[in-house]
Short mmCIF file of N, CA and C in Angstrom, two decimals:
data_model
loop_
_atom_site.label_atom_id
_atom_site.label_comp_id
_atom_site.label_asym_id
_atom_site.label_seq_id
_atom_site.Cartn_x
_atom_site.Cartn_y
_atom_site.Cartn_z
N UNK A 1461 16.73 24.36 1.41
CA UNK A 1461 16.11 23.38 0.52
C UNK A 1461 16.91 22.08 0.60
N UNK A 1462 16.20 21.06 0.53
CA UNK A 1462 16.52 19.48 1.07
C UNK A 1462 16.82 19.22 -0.55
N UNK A 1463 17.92 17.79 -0.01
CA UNK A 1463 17.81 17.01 -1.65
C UNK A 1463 16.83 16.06 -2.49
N UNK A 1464 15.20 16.45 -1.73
CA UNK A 1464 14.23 15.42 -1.51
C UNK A 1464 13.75 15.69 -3.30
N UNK A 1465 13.37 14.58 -4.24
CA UNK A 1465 13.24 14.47 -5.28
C UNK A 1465 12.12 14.00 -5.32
N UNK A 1466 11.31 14.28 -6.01
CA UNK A 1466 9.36 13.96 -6.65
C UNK A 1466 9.22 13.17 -7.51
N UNK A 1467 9.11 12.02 -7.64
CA UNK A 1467 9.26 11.13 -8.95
C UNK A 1467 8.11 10.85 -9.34
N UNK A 1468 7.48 10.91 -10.67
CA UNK A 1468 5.82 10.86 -11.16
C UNK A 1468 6.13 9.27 -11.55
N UNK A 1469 4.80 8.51 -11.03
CA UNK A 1469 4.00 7.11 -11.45
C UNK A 1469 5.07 5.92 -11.54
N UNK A 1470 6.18 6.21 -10.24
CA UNK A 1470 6.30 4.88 -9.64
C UNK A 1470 6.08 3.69 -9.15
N UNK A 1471 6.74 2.74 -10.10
CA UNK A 1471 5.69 1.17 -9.43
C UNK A 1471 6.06 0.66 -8.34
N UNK A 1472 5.10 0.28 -7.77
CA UNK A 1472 5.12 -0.08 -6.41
C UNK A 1472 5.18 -1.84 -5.96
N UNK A 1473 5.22 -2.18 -6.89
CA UNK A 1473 5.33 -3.98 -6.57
C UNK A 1473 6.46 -4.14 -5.95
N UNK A 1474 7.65 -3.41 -5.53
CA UNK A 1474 8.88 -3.62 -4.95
C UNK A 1474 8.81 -3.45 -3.21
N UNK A 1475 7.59 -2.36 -3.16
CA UNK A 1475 6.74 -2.16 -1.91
C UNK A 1475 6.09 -2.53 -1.21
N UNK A 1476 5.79 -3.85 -1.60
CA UNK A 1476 4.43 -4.58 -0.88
C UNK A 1476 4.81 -5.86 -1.37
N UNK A 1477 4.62 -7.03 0.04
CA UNK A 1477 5.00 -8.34 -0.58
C UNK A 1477 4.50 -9.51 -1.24
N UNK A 1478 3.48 -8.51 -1.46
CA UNK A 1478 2.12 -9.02 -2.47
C UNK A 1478 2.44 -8.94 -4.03
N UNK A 1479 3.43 -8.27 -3.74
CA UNK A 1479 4.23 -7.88 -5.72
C UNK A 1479 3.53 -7.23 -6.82
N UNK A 1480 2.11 -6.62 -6.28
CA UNK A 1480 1.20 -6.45 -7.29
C UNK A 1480 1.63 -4.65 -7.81
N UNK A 1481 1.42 -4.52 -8.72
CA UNK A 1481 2.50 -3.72 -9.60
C UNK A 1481 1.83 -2.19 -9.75
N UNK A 1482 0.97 -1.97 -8.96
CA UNK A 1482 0.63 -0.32 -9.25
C UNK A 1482 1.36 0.62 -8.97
N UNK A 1483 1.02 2.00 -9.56
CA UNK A 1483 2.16 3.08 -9.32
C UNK A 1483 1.95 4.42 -8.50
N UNK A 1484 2.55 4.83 -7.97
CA UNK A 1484 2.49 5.84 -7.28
C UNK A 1484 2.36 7.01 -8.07
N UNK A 1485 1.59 7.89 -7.52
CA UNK A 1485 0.87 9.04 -8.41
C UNK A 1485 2.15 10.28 -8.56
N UNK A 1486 2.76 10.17 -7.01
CA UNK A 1486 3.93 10.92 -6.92
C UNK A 1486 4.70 10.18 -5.86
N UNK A 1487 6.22 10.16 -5.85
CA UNK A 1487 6.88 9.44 -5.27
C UNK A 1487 8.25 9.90 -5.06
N UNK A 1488 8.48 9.84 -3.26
CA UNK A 1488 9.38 10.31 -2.84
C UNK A 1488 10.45 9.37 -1.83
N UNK A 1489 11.81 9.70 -2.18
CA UNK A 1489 12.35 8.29 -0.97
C UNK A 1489 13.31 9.26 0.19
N UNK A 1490 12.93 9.15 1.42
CA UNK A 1490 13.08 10.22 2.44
C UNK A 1490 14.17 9.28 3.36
N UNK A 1491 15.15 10.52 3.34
CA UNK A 1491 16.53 9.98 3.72
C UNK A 1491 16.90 10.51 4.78
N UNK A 1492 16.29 12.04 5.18
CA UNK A 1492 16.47 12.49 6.35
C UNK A 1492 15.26 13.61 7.43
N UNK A 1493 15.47 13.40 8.76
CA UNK A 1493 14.28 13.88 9.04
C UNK A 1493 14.40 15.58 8.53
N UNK A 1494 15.38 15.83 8.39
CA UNK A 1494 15.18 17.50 7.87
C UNK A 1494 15.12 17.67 6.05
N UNK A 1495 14.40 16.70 5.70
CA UNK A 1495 13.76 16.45 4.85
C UNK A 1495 11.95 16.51 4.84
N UNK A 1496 11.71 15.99 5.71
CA UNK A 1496 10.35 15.85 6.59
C UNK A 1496 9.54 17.51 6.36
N UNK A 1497 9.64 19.21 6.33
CA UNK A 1497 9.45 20.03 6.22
C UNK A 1497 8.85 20.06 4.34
N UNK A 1498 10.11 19.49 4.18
CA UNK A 1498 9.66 20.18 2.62
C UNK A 1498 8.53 19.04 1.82
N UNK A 1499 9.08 17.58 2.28
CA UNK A 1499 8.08 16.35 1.99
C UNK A 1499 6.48 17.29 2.26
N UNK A 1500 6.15 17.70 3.56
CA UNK A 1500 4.92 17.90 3.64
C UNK A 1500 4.59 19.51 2.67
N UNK A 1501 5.73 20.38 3.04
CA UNK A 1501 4.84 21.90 1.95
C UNK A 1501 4.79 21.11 0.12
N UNK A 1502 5.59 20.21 0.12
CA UNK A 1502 5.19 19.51 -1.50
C UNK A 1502 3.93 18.90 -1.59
N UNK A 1503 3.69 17.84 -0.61
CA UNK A 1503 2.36 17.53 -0.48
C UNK A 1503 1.38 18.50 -0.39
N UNK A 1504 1.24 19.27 0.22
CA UNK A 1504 0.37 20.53 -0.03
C UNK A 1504 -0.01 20.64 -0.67
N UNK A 1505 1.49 21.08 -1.70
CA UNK A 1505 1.77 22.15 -2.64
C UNK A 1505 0.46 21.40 -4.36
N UNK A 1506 0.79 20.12 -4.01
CA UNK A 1506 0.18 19.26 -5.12
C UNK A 1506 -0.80 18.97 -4.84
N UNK A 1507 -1.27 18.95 -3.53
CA UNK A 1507 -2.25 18.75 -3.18
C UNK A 1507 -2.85 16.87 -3.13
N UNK A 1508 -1.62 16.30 -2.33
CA UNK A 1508 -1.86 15.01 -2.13
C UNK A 1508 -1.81 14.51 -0.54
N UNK A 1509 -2.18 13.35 0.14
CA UNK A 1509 -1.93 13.14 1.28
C UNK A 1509 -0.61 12.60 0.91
N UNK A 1510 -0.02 12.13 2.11
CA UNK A 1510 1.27 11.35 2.17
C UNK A 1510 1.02 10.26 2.76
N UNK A 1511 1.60 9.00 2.14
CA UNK A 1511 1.48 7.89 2.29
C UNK A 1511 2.73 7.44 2.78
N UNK A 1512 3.26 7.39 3.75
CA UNK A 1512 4.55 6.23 4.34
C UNK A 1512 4.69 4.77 3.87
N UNK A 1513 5.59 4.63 3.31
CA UNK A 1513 5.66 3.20 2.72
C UNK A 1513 6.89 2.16 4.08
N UNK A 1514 6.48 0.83 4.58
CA UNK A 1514 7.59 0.91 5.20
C UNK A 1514 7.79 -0.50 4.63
N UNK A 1515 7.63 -1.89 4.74
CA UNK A 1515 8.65 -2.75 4.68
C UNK A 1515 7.55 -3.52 3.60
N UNK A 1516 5.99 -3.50 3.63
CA UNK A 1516 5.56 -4.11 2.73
C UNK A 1516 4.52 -5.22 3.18
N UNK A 1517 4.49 -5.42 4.09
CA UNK A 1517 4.07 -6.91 4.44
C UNK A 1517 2.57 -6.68 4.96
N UNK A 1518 2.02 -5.22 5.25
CA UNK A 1518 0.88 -5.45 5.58
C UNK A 1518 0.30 -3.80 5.02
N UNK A 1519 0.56 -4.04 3.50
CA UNK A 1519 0.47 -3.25 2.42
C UNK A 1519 -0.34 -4.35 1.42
N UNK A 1520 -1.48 -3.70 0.78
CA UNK A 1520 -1.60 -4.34 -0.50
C UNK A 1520 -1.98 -2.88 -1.36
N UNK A 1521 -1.68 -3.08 -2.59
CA UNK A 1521 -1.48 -1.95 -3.65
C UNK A 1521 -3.02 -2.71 -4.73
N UNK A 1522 -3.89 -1.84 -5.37
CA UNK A 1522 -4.20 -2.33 -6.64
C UNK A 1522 -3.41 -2.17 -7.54
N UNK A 1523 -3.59 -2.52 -9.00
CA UNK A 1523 -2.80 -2.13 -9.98
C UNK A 1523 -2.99 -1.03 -10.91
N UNK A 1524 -3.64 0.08 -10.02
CA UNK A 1524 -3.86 1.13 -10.96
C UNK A 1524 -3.23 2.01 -10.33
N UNK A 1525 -3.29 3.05 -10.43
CA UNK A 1525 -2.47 4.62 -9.70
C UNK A 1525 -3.09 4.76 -8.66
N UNK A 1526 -2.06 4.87 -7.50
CA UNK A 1526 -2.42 5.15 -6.00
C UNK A 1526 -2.26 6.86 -6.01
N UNK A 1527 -3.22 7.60 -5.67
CA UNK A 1527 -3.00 8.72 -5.95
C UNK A 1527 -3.17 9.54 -4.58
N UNK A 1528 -1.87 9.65 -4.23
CA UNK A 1528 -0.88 9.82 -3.15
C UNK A 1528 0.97 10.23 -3.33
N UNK A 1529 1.27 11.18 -2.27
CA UNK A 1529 2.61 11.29 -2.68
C UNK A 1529 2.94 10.05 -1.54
N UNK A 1530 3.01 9.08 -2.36
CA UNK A 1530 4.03 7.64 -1.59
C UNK A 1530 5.36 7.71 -0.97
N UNK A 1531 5.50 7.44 0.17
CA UNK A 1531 7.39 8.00 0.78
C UNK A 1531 7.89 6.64 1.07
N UNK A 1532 8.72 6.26 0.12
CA UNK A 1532 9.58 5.44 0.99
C UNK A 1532 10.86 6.01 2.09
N UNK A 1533 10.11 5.63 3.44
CA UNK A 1533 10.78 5.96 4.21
C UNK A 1533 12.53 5.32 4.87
N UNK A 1534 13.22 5.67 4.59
CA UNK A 1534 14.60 5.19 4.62
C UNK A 1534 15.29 5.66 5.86
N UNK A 1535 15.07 5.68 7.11
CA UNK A 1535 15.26 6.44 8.09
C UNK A 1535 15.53 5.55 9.24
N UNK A 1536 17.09 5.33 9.48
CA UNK A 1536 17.28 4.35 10.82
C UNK A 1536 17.75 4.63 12.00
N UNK A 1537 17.72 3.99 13.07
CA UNK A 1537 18.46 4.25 14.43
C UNK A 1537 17.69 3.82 15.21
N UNK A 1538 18.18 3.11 16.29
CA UNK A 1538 17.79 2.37 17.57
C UNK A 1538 18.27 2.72 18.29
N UNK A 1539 17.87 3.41 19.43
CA UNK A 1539 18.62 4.71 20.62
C UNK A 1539 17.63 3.80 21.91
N UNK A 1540 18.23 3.05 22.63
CA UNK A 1540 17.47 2.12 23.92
C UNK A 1540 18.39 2.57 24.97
N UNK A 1541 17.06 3.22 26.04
CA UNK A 1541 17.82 4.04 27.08
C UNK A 1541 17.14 3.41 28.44
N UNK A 1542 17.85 3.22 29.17
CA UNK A 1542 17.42 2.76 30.58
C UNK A 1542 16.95 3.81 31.52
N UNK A 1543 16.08 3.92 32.26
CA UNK A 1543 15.69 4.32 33.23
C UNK A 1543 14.69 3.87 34.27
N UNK A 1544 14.69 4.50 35.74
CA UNK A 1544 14.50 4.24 36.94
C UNK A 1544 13.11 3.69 36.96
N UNK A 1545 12.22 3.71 35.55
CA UNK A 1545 10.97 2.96 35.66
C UNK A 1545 10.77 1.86 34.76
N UNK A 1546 11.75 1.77 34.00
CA UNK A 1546 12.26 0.99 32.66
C UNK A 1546 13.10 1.04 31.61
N UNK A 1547 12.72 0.54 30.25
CA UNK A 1547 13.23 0.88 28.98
C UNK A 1547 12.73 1.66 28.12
N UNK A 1548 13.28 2.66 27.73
CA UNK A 1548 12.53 3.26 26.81
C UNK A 1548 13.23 3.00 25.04
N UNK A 1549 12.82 2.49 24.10
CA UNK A 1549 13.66 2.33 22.82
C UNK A 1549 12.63 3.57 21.93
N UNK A 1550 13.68 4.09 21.06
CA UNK A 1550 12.95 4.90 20.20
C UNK A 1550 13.83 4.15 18.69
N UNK A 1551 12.70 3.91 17.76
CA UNK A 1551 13.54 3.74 16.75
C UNK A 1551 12.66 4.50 15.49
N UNK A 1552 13.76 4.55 14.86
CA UNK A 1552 13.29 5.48 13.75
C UNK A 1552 12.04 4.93 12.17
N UNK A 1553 11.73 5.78 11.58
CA UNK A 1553 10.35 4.72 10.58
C UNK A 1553 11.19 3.74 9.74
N UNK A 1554 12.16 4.07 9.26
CA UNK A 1554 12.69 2.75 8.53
C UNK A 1554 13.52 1.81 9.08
N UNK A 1555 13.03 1.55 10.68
CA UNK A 1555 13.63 0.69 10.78
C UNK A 1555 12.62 -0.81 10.53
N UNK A 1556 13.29 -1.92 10.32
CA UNK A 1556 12.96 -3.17 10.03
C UNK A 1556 12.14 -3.43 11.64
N UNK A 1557 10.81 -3.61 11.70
CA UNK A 1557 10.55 -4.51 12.71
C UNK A 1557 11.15 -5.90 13.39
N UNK A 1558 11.45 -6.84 12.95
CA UNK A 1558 11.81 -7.52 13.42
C UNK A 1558 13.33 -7.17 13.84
N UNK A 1559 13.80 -6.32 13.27
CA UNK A 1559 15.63 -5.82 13.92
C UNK A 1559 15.32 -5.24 14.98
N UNK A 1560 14.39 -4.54 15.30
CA UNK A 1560 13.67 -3.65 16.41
C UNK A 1560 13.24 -4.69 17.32
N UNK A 1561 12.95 -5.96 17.38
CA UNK A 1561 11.94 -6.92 17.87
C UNK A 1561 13.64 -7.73 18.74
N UNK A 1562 14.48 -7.87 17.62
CA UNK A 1562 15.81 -9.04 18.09
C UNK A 1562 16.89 -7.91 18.60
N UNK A 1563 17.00 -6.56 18.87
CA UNK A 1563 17.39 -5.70 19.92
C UNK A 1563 17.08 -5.64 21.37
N UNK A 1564 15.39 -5.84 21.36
CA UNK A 1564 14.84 -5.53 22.58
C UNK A 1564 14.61 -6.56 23.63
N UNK A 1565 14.74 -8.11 22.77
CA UNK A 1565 14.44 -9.19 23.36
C UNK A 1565 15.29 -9.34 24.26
#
């Protein structure tokens, strides 16, 4: 069992850079991928989809209850590997696009 925590009717204006203030029906902030197992048998378990939250910018929220287990995903690493046909970069969901964008350039 993971240290992954369920938080009921979190607001989400901190999520989206639209600021508009609705709340998450259930809400989880995912710190590791062996976390990822139990995130989904909870979703199940409640019987919600899962929603990935990542930086905000091409998110808009209403202001009523999004009824979804919402994840803010917190999950980094940029692993850029060379090979004989190119580059391959893998980066992880929380990483920042544009940090991903000023690595590869």
């Amino acid at each position: 069992m993971s240290d992954l925590q369920i938080k009921n009717h979190v607001p989400l204006d901190s999520y989206s850079t639209f600021g508009i203030s609705g709340k998450a029906r259930k809400f989880a902030h995912l710190t590791s991928t062996t976390q990822i197992p139990e995130l989904v048998a909870r979703a199940k378990q409640i019987g919600l989809p899962i929603l990935p939250l990542g930086g905000g910018s091409n998110t808009v929220f209403s202001d009523s209850v999004v009824s979804a287990l919402c994840v803010d995903v917190d999950l980094i690493g940029i692993d850029i590997t060379q090979t004989n046909d190119g580059v391959i970069v893998r980066a992880a969901a929380g990483e920042n696009w544009d940090q991903i964008v000023a690595k590869t350039v």
